[in-house]
PDB file of C-alpha atoms in Angstrom:
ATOM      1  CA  UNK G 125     -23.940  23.337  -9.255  1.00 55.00           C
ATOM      2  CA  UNK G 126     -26.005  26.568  -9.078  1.00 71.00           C
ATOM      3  CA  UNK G 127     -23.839  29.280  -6.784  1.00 76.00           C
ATOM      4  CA  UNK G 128     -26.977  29.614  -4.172  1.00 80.00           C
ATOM      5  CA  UNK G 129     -26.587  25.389  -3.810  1.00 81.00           C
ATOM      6  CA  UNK G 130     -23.038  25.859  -3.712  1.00 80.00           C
ATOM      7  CA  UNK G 131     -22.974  28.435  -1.015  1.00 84.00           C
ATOM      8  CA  UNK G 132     -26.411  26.279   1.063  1.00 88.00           C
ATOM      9  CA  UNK G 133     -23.813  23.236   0.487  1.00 84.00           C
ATOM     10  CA  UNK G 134     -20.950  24.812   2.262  1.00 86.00           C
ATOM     11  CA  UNK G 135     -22.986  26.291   5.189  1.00 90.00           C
ATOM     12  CA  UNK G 136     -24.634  22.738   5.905  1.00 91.00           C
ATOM     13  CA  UNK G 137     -21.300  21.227   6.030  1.00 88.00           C
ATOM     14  CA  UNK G 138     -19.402  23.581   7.914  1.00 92.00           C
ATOM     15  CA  UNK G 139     -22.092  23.118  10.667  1.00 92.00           C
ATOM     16  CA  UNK G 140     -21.685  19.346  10.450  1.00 91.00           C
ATOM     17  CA  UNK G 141     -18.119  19.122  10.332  1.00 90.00           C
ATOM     18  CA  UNK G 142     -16.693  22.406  11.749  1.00 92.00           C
ATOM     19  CA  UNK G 143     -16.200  20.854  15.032  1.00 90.00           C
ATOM     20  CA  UNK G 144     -14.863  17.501  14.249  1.00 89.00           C
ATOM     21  CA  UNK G 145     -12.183  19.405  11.311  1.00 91.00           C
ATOM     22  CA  UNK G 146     -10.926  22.067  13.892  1.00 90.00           C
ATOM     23  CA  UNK G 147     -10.432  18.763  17.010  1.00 87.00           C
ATOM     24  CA  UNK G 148      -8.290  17.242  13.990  1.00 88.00           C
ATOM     25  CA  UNK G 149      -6.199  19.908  13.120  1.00 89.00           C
ATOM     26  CA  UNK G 150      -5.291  20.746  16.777  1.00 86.00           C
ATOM     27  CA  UNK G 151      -4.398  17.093  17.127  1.00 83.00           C
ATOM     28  CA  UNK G 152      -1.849  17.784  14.059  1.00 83.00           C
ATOM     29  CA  UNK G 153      -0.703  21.440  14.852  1.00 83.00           C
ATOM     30  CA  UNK G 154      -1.314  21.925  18.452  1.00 79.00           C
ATOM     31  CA  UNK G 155      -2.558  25.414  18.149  1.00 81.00           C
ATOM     32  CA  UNK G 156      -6.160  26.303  18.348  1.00 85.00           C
ATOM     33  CA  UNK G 157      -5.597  30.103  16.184  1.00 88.00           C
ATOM     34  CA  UNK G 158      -3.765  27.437  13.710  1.00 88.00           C
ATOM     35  CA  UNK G 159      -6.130  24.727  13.765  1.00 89.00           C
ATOM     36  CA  UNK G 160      -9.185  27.405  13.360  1.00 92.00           C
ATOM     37  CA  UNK G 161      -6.670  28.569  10.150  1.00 93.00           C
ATOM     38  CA  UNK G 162      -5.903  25.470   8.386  1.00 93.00           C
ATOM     39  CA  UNK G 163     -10.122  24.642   8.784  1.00 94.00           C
ATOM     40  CA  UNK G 164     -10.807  27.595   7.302  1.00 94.00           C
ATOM     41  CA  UNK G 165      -8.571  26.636   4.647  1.00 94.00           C
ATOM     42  CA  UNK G 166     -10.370  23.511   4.067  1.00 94.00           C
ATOM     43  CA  UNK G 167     -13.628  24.816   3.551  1.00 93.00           C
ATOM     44  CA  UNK G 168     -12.067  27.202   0.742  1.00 92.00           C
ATOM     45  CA  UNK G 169     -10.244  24.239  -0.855  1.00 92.00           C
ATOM     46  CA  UNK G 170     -13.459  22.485  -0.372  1.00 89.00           C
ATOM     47  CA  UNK G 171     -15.525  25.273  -2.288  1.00 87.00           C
ATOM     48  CA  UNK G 172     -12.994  25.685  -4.673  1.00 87.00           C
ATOM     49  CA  UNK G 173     -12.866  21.931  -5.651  1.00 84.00           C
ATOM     50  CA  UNK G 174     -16.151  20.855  -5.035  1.00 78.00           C
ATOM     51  CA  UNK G 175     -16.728  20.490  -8.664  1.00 77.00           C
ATOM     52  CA  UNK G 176     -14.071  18.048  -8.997  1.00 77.00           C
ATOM     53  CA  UNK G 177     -15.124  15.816  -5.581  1.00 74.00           C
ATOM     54  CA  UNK G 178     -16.102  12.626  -7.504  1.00 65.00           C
ATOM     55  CA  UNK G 179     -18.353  11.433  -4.343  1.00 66.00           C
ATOM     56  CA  UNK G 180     -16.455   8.214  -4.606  1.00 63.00           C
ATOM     57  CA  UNK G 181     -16.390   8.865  -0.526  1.00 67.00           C
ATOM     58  CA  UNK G 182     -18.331  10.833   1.786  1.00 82.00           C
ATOM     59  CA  UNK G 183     -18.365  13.918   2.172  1.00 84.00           C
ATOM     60  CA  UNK G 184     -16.789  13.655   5.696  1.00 87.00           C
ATOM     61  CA  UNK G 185     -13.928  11.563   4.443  1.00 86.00           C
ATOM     62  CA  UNK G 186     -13.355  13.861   1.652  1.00 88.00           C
ATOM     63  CA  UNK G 187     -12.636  17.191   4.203  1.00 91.00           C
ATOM     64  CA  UNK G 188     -11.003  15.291   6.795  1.00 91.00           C
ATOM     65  CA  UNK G 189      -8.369  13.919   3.883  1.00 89.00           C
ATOM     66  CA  UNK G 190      -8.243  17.932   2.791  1.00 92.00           C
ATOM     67  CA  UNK G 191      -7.802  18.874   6.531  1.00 93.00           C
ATOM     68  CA  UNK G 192      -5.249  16.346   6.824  1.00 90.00           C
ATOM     69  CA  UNK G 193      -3.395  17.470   3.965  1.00 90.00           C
ATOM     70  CA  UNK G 194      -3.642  21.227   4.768  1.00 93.00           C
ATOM     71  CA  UNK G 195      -2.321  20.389   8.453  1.00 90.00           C
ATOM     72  CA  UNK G 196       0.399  18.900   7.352  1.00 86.00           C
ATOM     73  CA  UNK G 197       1.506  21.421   4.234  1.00 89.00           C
ATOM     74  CA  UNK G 198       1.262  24.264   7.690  1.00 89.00           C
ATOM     75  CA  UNK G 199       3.562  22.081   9.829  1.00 82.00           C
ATOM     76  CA  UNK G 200       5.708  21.942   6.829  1.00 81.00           C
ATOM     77  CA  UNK G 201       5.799  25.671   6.186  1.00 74.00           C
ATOM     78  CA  UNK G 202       9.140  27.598   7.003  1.00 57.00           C
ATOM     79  CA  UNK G 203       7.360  29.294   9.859  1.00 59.00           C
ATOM     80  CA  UNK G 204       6.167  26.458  11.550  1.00 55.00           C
ATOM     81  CA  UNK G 205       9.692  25.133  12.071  1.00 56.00           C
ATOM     82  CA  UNK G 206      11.620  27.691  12.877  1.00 52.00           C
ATOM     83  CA  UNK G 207       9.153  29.315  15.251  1.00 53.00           C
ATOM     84  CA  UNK G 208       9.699  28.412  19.293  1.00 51.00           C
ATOM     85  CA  UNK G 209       6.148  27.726  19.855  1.00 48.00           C
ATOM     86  CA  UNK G 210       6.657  26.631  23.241  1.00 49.00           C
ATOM     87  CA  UNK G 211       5.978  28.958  26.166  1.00 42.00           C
ATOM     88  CA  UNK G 212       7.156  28.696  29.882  1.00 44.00           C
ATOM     89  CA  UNK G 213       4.026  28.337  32.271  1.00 42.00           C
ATOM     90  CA  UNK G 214       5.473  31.321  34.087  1.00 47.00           C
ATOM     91  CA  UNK G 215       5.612  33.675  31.178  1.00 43.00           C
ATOM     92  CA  UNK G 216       1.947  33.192  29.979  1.00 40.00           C
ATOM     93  CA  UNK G 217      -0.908  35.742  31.719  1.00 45.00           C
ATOM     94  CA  UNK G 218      -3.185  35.147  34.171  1.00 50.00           C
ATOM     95  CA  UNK G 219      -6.766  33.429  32.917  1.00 47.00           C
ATOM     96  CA  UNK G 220      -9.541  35.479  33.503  1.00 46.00           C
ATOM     97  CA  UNK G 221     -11.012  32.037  34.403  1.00 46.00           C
ATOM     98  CA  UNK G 222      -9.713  29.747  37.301  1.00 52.00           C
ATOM     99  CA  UNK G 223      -7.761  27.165  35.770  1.00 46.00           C
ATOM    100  CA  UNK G 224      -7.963  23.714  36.509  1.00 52.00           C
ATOM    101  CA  UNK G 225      -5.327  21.084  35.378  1.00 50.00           C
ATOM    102  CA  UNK G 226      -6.486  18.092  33.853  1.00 58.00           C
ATOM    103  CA  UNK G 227      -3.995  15.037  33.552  1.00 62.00           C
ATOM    104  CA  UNK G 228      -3.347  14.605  29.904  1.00 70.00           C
ATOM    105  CA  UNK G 229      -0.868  11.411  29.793  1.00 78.00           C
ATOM    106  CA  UNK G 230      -3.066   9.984  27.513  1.00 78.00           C
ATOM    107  CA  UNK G 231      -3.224  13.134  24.839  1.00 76.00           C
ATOM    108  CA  UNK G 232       0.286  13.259  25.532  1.00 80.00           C
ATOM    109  CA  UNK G 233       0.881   9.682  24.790  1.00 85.00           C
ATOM    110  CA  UNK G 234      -0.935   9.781  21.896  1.00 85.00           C
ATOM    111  CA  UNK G 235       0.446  12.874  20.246  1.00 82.00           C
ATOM    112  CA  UNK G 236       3.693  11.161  20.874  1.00 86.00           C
ATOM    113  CA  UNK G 237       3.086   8.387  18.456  1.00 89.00           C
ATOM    114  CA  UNK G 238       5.052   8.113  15.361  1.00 90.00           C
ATOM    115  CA  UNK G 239       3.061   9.779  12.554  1.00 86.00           C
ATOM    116  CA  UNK G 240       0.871   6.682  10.595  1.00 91.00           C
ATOM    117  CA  UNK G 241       0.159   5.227  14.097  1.00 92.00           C
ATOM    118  CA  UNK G 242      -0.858   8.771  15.407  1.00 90.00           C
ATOM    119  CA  UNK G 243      -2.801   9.514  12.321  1.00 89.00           C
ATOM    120  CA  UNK G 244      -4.693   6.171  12.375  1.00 92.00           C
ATOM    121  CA  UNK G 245      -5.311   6.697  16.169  1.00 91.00           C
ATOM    122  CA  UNK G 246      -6.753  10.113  15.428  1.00 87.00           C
ATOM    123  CA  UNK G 247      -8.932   9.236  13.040  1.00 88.00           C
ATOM    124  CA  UNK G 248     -10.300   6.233  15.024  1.00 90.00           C
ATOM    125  CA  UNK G 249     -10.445   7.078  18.269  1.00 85.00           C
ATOM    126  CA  UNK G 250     -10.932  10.786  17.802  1.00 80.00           C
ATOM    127  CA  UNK G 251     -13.188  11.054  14.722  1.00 83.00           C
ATOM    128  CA  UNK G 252     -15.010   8.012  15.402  1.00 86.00           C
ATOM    129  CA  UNK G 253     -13.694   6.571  11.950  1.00 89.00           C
ATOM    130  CA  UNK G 254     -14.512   3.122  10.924  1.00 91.00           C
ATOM    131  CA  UNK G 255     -11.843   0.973   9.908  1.00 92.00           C
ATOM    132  CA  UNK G 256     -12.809   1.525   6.105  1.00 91.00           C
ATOM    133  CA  UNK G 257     -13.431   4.883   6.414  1.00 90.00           C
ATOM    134  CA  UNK G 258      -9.799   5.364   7.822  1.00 91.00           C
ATOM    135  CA  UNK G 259      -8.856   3.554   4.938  1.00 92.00           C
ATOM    136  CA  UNK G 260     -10.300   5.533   2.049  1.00 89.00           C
ATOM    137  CA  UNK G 261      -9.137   8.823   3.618  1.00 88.00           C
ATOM    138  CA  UNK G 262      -5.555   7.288   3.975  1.00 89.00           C
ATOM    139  CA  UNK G 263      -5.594   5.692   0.720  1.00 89.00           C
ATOM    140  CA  UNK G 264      -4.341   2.596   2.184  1.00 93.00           C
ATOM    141  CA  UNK G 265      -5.732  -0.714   2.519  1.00 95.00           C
ATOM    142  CA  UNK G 266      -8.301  -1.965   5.452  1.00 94.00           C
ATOM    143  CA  UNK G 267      -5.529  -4.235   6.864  1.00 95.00           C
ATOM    144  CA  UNK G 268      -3.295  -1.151   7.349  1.00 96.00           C
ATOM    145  CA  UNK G 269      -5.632   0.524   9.138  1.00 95.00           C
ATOM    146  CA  UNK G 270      -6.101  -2.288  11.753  1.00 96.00           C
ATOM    147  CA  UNK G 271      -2.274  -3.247  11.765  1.00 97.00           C
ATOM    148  CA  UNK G 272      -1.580   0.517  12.386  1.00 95.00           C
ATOM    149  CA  UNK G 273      -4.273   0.346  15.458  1.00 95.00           C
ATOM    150  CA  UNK G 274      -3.140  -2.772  16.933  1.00 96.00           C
ATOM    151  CA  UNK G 275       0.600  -1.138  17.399  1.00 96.00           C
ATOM    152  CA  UNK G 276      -0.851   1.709  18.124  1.00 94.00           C
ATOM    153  CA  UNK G 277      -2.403   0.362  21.510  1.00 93.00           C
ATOM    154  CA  UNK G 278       0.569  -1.317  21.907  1.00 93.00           C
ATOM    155  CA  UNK G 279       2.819   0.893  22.138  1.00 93.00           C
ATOM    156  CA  UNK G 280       0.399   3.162  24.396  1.00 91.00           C
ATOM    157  CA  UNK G 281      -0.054   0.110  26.570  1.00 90.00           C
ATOM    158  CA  UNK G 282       4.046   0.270  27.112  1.00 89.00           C
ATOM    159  CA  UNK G 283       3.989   4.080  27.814  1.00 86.00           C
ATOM    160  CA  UNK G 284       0.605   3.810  30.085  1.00 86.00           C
ATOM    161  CA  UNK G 285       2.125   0.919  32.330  1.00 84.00           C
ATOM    162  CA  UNK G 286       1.195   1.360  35.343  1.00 74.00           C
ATOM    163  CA  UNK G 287      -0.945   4.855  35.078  1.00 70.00           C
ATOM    164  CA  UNK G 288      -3.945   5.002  36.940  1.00 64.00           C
ATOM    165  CA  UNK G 289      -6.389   7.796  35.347  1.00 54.00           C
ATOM    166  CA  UNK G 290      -8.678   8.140  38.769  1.00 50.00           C
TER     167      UNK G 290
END
């Protein structure tokens, strides 16, 4: 591929998926400056590999599967562990901007999930996935995908007893 169709490539998709990469990441790393970094990184990994991207998916599937990798190699790092990422409400400045809480049991709930069931969850109800397109970025079979969603909702329906989101 010519540079100039390279680089029109690129722009096209960041506009297309820039938004959908950087909700995913935040799901895994639950920091926007982090998420915004490890999107970044998967439109250079994307650039740098696209010779290699067989098109045996979509193009979607194929940099949500790089996001999801890169994600996870950045929660693995050294500095994400050992890093106290969490702050007290009091300690953090005052918004320019009046804040106004939302109730997030659900994020929370989700989140919370063990890791397949979180990732499946993400990529369905999040990314608006199908089933098979879950799947192929996965690398697992259809069934899994399902199986994974059905205990998913399961297990939220156990947490979520009883809340009332109104």
């Amino acid at each position: 591929m010519a540079e100039d169709e390279r680089r029109i490539w690129l722009e096209e998709a960041m506009n297309r998926w820039e938004t959908s990469l950087l909700r995913l990441c935040f799901a895994y790393l639950a920091d926007r400056n982090l998420a915004e970094d490890a999107v970044q990184e998967t439109f250079l990994k994307a650039w740098k590999g696209y010779d290699r991207f067989r098109k045996e998916a979509d193009e979607k599937t194929w940099l949500t599967r790089i996001a999801i990798n890169t994600a996870k190699d950045m929660r693995k790092s050294a500095w994400f562990r050992h890093v106290d990422r969490s702050a007290a409400l009091d300690s953090l400045p005052d918004g320019s901007v009046p804040f106004e809480a939302q109730d997030d049991t659900i994020t929370r709930a989700v989140m919370a999930l063990p890791g397949k069931l979180r990732q499946v969850s993400l990529l369905c109800w999040l990314q608006g996935f199908s089933g098979y397109e879950a799947a192929r970025v996965l690398h697992v079979p259809r069934s899994t995908v399902y199986h994974r969603l059905k205990k998913a909702q399961e297990l939220l329906k156990q947490k979520l007893e009883g809340y009332d989101e109104t």
